[in-house]
């Protein structure tokens, strides 16, 4: 199952995110994922593992496990490279061992102090607050992203963590419209207005943290997981599925792309088995009522500033 983007390219509805994965773990994970049926991989310069992902992909191509054109590969421009878009993209391509990207995203709508192409450091001032660069506008960054399409380095470009105001502005100043807005959205943080605004204007929404980050975000950010919600547990029992499968299915039925992360083979397989059942309209409405407007991913923990405030 795939969603057709506003430029005609197709994006698989389920992908694998590789945040917080490293070393040999990534190679095994990607090979196992391809064997299961995954064809969409979500990367980022800031995850600091593009080289390992590239090694795994090269291995998959060389053994004939899969062809490059069968995969959809996303990576992202880090905040500190907003003034160096072309160089940053080429750096990611080199690490990933690819000739082109299927999708390149502006990771966050903020330019920060440049620390070297691909370095992805978040420079902090003497007070421990993120050094924001006030000389590079998001419009300037976007026009540089558009150049990447003209150069044939990327097929689609998009945004990430943009709210309605910033998404609207991007639609105004863009020559190449954003194909995707990747945001945190899950049953406890549904963001229905933003999702509908994007879809109304031809922007596909990808849900990062589609399971609410589960245990990992609870440990890192002290967040509450929707996987413990009684409404979702009851639906899982009804369909003889895991709660995670019900949540991913809900995301797919919202016409969003979901990119769950896991390093466990069993979960990797489970997260892909979401096409053999369908939630009713009444059940979708029921899930709508569990929304807590609860953001689980909180970069302020690392940046000393709450950019969402």
Short mmCIF file of C-alpha atoms in Angstrom, two decimals:
data_model
loop_
_atom_site.label_atom_id
_atom_site.label_comp_id
_atom_site.label_asym_id
_atom_site.label_seq_id
_atom_site.Cartn_x
_atom_site.Cartn_y
_atom_site.Cartn_z
CA UNK A 1 0.00 0.00 0.00
CA UNK A 2 1.32 3.41 -0.98
CA UNK A 3 0.25 7.06 -0.99
CA UNK A 4 0.73 9.05 -4.19
CA UNK A 5 2.53 12.32 -3.49
CA UNK A 6 1.63 15.63 -5.15
CA UNK A 7 4.36 15.11 -7.77
CA UNK A 8 3.20 11.61 -8.77
CA UNK A 9 5.79 9.58 -6.87
CA UNK A 10 4.50 6.83 -4.61
CA UNK A 11 5.47 6.56 -0.93
CA UNK A 12 4.90 3.26 0.92
CA UNK A 13 2.39 3.72 3.73
CA UNK A 14 4.54 1.89 6.28
CA UNK A 15 8.24 2.55 6.72
CA UNK A 16 10.97 1.89 9.23
CA UNK A 17 12.51 4.77 11.17
CA UNK A 18 16.17 4.34 12.17
CA UNK A 19 16.49 6.89 14.99
CA UNK A 20 18.53 5.63 17.97
CA UNK A 21 19.91 2.64 16.06
CA UNK A 22 23.58 1.99 15.48
CA UNK A 23 26.33 -0.28 14.23
CA UNK A 24 25.72 -3.89 13.27
CA UNK A 25 22.20 -3.63 14.65
CA UNK A 26 21.23 -1.41 11.72
CA UNK A 27 22.60 -3.72 9.04
CA UNK A 28 20.74 -6.73 10.41
CA UNK A 29 17.60 -4.67 10.96
CA UNK A 30 17.46 -3.31 7.41
CA UNK A 31 18.14 -6.69 5.80
CA UNK A 32 15.45 -8.29 7.99
CA UNK A 33 13.04 -5.47 7.20
CA UNK A 34 13.55 -5.89 3.45
CA UNK A 35 12.95 -9.62 3.79
CA UNK A 36 9.70 -8.93 5.66
CA UNK A 37 8.53 -6.54 2.93
CA UNK A 38 9.53 -3.05 4.04
CA UNK A 39 10.45 -0.79 1.13
CA UNK A 40 10.52 2.57 2.93
CA UNK A 41 13.33 3.69 5.26
CA UNK A 42 13.35 6.97 7.16
CA UNK A 43 16.81 8.37 7.97
CA UNK A 44 18.30 11.71 9.04
CA UNK A 45 21.73 13.28 9.19
CA UNK A 46 21.12 13.92 12.89
CA UNK A 47 20.66 10.20 13.61
CA UNK A 48 24.39 9.86 12.95
CA UNK A 49 24.01 6.48 11.30
CA UNK A 50 23.67 7.24 7.58
CA UNK A 51 26.99 5.49 6.84
CA UNK A 52 25.77 2.30 8.52
CA UNK A 53 22.46 2.50 6.69
CA UNK A 54 24.39 3.01 3.45
CA UNK A 55 26.47 -0.08 4.11
CA UNK A 56 23.34 -2.14 4.69
CA UNK A 57 21.66 -0.82 1.55
CA UNK A 58 24.77 -1.44 -0.56
CA UNK A 59 24.81 -5.01 0.70
CA UNK A 60 21.14 -5.48 -0.16
CA UNK A 61 21.70 -4.11 -3.68
CA UNK A 62 24.87 -6.10 -4.38
CA UNK A 63 23.31 -9.43 -3.36
CA UNK A 64 20.22 -8.79 -5.46
CA UNK A 65 17.94 -8.79 -2.42
CA UNK A 66 16.29 -5.64 -3.72
CA UNK A 67 16.81 -3.00 -6.43
CA UNK A 68 17.39 0.67 -5.66
CA UNK A 69 14.26 1.68 -7.57
CA UNK A 70 12.16 -0.57 -5.34
CA UNK A 71 13.08 1.37 -2.19
CA UNK A 72 11.90 4.74 -0.89
CA UNK A 73 14.70 6.42 1.07
CA UNK A 74 14.17 9.58 3.12
CA UNK A 75 16.77 11.62 4.95
CA UNK A 76 16.75 15.09 6.48
CA UNK A 77 18.61 18.40 6.51
CA UNK A 78 19.84 19.25 10.00
CA UNK A 79 19.28 22.66 11.61
CA UNK A 80 22.95 23.66 11.46
CA UNK A 81 23.10 23.14 7.67
CA UNK A 82 20.27 25.45 6.55
CA UNK A 83 22.83 27.69 4.87
CA UNK A 84 24.57 24.72 3.23
CA UNK A 85 21.71 22.70 1.76
CA UNK A 86 23.37 21.33 -1.38
CA UNK A 87 26.57 20.36 0.45
CA UNK A 88 24.59 18.70 3.26
CA UNK A 89 22.48 16.70 0.81
CA UNK A 90 25.56 15.53 -1.08
CA UNK A 91 27.16 14.53 2.23
CA UNK A 92 24.11 12.42 3.12
CA UNK A 93 24.06 10.84 -0.34
CA UNK A 94 27.74 9.91 0.00
CA UNK A 95 27.19 8.30 3.40
CA UNK A 96 24.08 6.47 2.21
CA UNK A 97 25.92 5.38 -0.98
CA UNK A 98 23.05 6.60 -3.14
CA UNK A 99 22.80 8.62 -6.34
CA UNK A 100 19.50 10.21 -5.38
CA UNK A 101 17.04 10.48 -2.50
CA UNK A 102 13.35 9.77 -2.81
CA UNK A 103 12.60 12.43 -0.20
CA UNK A 104 14.66 15.12 1.55
CA UNK A 105 13.09 16.97 4.48
CA UNK A 106 13.87 20.14 6.43
CA UNK A 107 14.16 18.38 9.81
CA UNK A 108 13.08 21.33 11.98
CA UNK A 109 11.88 24.83 11.02
CA UNK A 110 14.86 26.52 12.63
CA UNK A 111 18.37 27.40 11.42
CA UNK A 112 21.10 27.07 14.03
CA UNK A 113 24.78 27.92 14.19
CA UNK A 114 26.72 26.09 11.48
CA UNK A 115 29.10 23.50 12.91
CA UNK A 116 30.42 21.95 9.69
CA UNK A 117 28.55 20.16 6.90
CA UNK A 118 27.06 16.94 8.19
CA UNK A 119 28.35 17.52 11.72
CA UNK A 120 24.79 17.91 13.08
CA UNK A 121 25.91 19.41 16.38
CA UNK A 122 23.46 21.62 18.26
CA UNK A 123 25.68 24.48 19.42
CA UNK A 124 24.61 25.94 22.74
CA UNK A 125 25.52 29.35 24.17
CA UNK A 126 27.11 29.92 27.59
CA UNK A 127 23.67 29.60 29.20
CA UNK A 128 23.10 26.21 27.58
CA UNK A 129 20.56 27.61 25.11
CA UNK A 130 20.47 26.67 21.43
CA UNK A 131 22.38 29.10 19.16
CA UNK A 132 19.70 30.09 16.64
CA UNK A 133 20.92 31.59 13.35
CA UNK A 134 18.86 34.70 12.55
CA UNK A 135 20.50 35.28 9.15
CA UNK A 136 18.96 32.36 7.23
CA UNK A 137 15.21 32.38 6.59
CA UNK A 138 13.09 29.30 6.03
CA UNK A 139 12.24 30.70 2.61
CA UNK A 140 15.94 30.82 1.68
CA UNK A 141 16.37 27.27 2.91
CA UNK A 142 13.38 26.09 0.89
CA UNK A 143 14.61 27.63 -2.37
CA UNK A 144 17.90 25.78 -1.84
CA UNK A 145 15.88 22.58 -1.34
CA UNK A 146 14.16 23.27 -4.66
CA UNK A 147 17.58 23.43 -6.34
CA UNK A 148 18.17 19.81 -5.28
CA UNK A 149 15.17 18.73 -7.35
CA UNK A 150 16.50 20.64 -10.38
CA UNK A 151 19.90 19.00 -9.90
CA UNK A 152 18.37 15.52 -9.84
CA UNK A 153 19.71 14.80 -6.35
CA UNK A 154 16.25 14.32 -4.86
CA UNK A 155 12.88 13.37 -6.27
CA UNK A 156 10.70 14.98 -3.62
CA UNK A 157 11.26 17.61 -0.95
CA UNK A 158 9.30 18.25 2.19
CA UNK A 159 9.13 19.71 5.65
CA UNK A 160 9.12 18.28 9.15
CA UNK A 161 7.77 19.53 12.47
CA UNK A 162 6.04 22.48 10.76
CA UNK A 163 2.79 23.83 12.23
CA UNK A 164 -0.11 25.22 10.20
CA UNK A 165 1.35 28.76 10.04
CA UNK A 166 4.76 27.66 8.78
CA UNK A 167 3.25 25.12 6.37
CA UNK A 168 0.99 27.81 4.96
CA UNK A 169 3.96 30.15 4.48
CA UNK A 170 5.90 27.42 2.69
CA UNK A 171 2.99 26.90 0.30
CA UNK A 172 3.06 30.65 -0.48
CA UNK A 173 6.77 31.02 -1.25
CA UNK A 174 7.46 27.62 -2.81
CA UNK A 175 7.85 26.95 -6.51
CA UNK A 176 8.12 23.21 -5.75
CA UNK A 177 5.41 22.46 -3.21
CA UNK A 178 6.33 20.39 -0.16
CA UNK A 179 5.32 16.78 -0.83
CA UNK A 180 5.37 15.76 2.84
CA UNK A 181 5.13 17.21 6.33
CA UNK A 182 6.56 14.73 8.85
CA UNK A 183 5.15 15.41 12.32
CA UNK A 184 4.58 13.70 15.62
CA UNK A 185 1.04 12.35 15.62
CA UNK A 186 -0.54 9.40 17.42
CA UNK A 187 -3.79 8.76 19.36
CA UNK A 188 -2.63 10.90 22.31
CA UNK A 189 -1.45 13.74 20.00
CA UNK A 190 -3.79 13.60 17.00
CA UNK A 191 -3.36 17.15 15.65
CA UNK A 192 -6.40 16.76 13.45
CA UNK A 193 -6.41 20.40 12.27
CA UNK A 194 -2.79 20.22 11.06
CA UNK A 195 -3.29 16.83 9.41
CA UNK A 196 -6.41 17.99 7.57
CA UNK A 197 -4.81 21.29 6.53
CA UNK A 198 -1.86 19.47 4.98
CA UNK A 199 -4.02 16.92 3.21
CA UNK A 200 -6.37 19.62 1.91
CA UNK A 201 -3.39 21.31 0.27
CA UNK A 202 -1.88 18.15 -1.21
CA UNK A 203 0.79 17.57 1.42
CA UNK A 204 1.14 13.99 2.65
CA UNK A 205 1.48 13.70 6.42
CA UNK A 206 4.04 11.22 7.74
CA UNK A 207 3.68 10.29 11.39
CA UNK A 208 6.98 10.08 13.19
CA UNK A 209 6.56 8.66 16.69
CA UNK A 210 3.32 6.99 15.43
CA UNK A 211 3.16 4.84 18.57
CA UNK A 212 3.83 7.77 20.88
CA UNK A 213 7.43 6.74 21.42
CA UNK A 214 6.35 3.93 23.75
CA UNK A 215 8.88 2.96 26.43
CA UNK A 216 11.79 4.78 24.78
CA UNK A 217 10.16 8.22 24.99
CA UNK A 218 8.77 7.48 28.43
CA UNK A 219 12.32 6.89 29.63
CA UNK A 220 13.85 9.81 27.72
CA UNK A 221 11.16 12.46 28.09
CA UNK A 222 8.92 11.14 30.87
CA UNK A 223 5.97 10.96 28.46
CA UNK A 224 2.81 8.85 28.71
CA UNK A 225 2.34 6.02 26.19
CA UNK A 226 -0.94 5.52 24.35
CA UNK A 227 -0.17 1.81 24.16
CA UNK A 228 -1.55 1.45 27.69
CA UNK A 229 -4.88 3.07 26.83
CA UNK A 230 -7.90 0.86 27.71
CA UNK A 231 -9.86 1.85 24.58
CA UNK A 232 -6.97 0.77 22.35
CA UNK A 233 -6.40 -2.39 24.39
CA UNK A 234 -10.04 -3.40 23.91
CA UNK A 235 -9.80 -2.92 20.15
CA UNK A 236 -6.59 -4.97 20.05
CA UNK A 237 -8.37 -7.77 21.88
CA UNK A 238 -11.31 -7.62 19.47
CA UNK A 239 -9.11 -7.92 16.37
CA UNK A 240 -6.59 -10.28 17.99
CA UNK A 241 -3.86 -7.76 17.25
CA UNK A 242 -1.32 -5.91 19.38
CA UNK A 243 -2.17 -2.39 20.55
CA UNK A 244 0.68 -1.12 18.36
CA UNK A 245 -0.92 -2.74 15.30
CA UNK A 246 -4.25 -1.08 16.07
CA UNK A 247 -2.53 2.32 16.46
CA UNK A 248 -0.64 1.91 13.17
CA UNK A 249 -3.82 0.83 11.41
CA UNK A 250 -5.55 3.94 12.78
CA UNK A 251 -2.74 6.05 11.32
CA UNK A 252 -3.04 4.39 7.92
CA UNK A 253 -6.81 4.90 7.87
CA UNK A 254 -6.22 8.62 8.48
CA UNK A 255 -4.31 8.52 5.16
CA UNK A 256 -1.04 9.23 6.93
CA UNK A 257 2.24 7.37 6.40
CA UNK A 258 3.55 5.66 9.54
CA UNK A 259 7.23 5.02 10.31
CA UNK A 260 7.47 3.05 13.56
CA UNK A 261 10.89 2.37 15.03
CA UNK A 262 11.98 -0.91 16.56
CA UNK A 263 15.16 -2.94 16.91
CA UNK A 264 13.31 -6.18 17.70
CA UNK A 265 12.66 -8.67 14.91
CA UNK A 266 9.31 -9.74 16.36
CA UNK A 267 8.05 -6.13 16.51
CA UNK A 268 9.49 -5.40 13.07
CA UNK A 269 7.29 -8.17 11.70
CA UNK A 270 4.26 -7.19 13.77
CA UNK A 271 4.42 -3.55 12.67
CA UNK A 272 4.13 -4.63 9.04
CA UNK A 273 1.12 -6.89 9.60
CA UNK A 274 -1.45 -4.12 9.55
CA UNK A 275 -3.15 -4.63 6.19
CA UNK A 276 -5.38 -7.61 7.05
CA UNK A 277 -7.97 -5.81 9.17
CA UNK A 278 -9.86 -2.51 9.15
CA UNK A 279 -11.25 -0.33 11.92
CA UNK A 280 -14.87 0.74 11.56
CA UNK A 281 -15.92 4.40 11.38
CA UNK A 282 -17.33 4.06 14.89
CA UNK A 283 -13.99 2.74 16.15
CA UNK A 284 -12.09 5.56 14.42
CA UNK A 285 -14.46 8.02 16.14
CA UNK A 286 -13.87 6.26 19.46
CA UNK A 287 -10.11 6.65 19.11
CA UNK A 288 -10.61 10.34 18.32
CA UNK A 289 -11.94 10.76 21.88
CA UNK A 290 -8.73 9.53 23.56
CA UNK A 291 -6.68 12.51 22.30
CA UNK A 292 -4.76 14.21 25.13
CA UNK A 293 -2.84 16.74 23.01
CA UNK A 294 0.23 15.13 24.55
CA UNK A 295 3.52 15.70 22.72
CA UNK A 296 6.03 12.99 23.67
CA UNK A 297 9.08 14.16 21.72
CA UNK A 298 10.63 17.13 23.54
CA UNK A 299 13.87 18.46 21.97
CA UNK A 300 13.89 21.25 24.58
CA UNK A 301 15.53 18.65 26.81
CA UNK A 302 18.67 18.99 24.66
CA UNK A 303 18.35 22.59 23.43
CA UNK A 304 17.63 24.57 26.59
CA UNK A 305 14.73 26.28 24.79
CA UNK A 306 11.18 25.22 24.03
CA UNK A 307 10.62 25.97 20.36
CA UNK A 308 7.00 24.84 20.64
CA UNK A 309 6.13 27.38 23.36
#
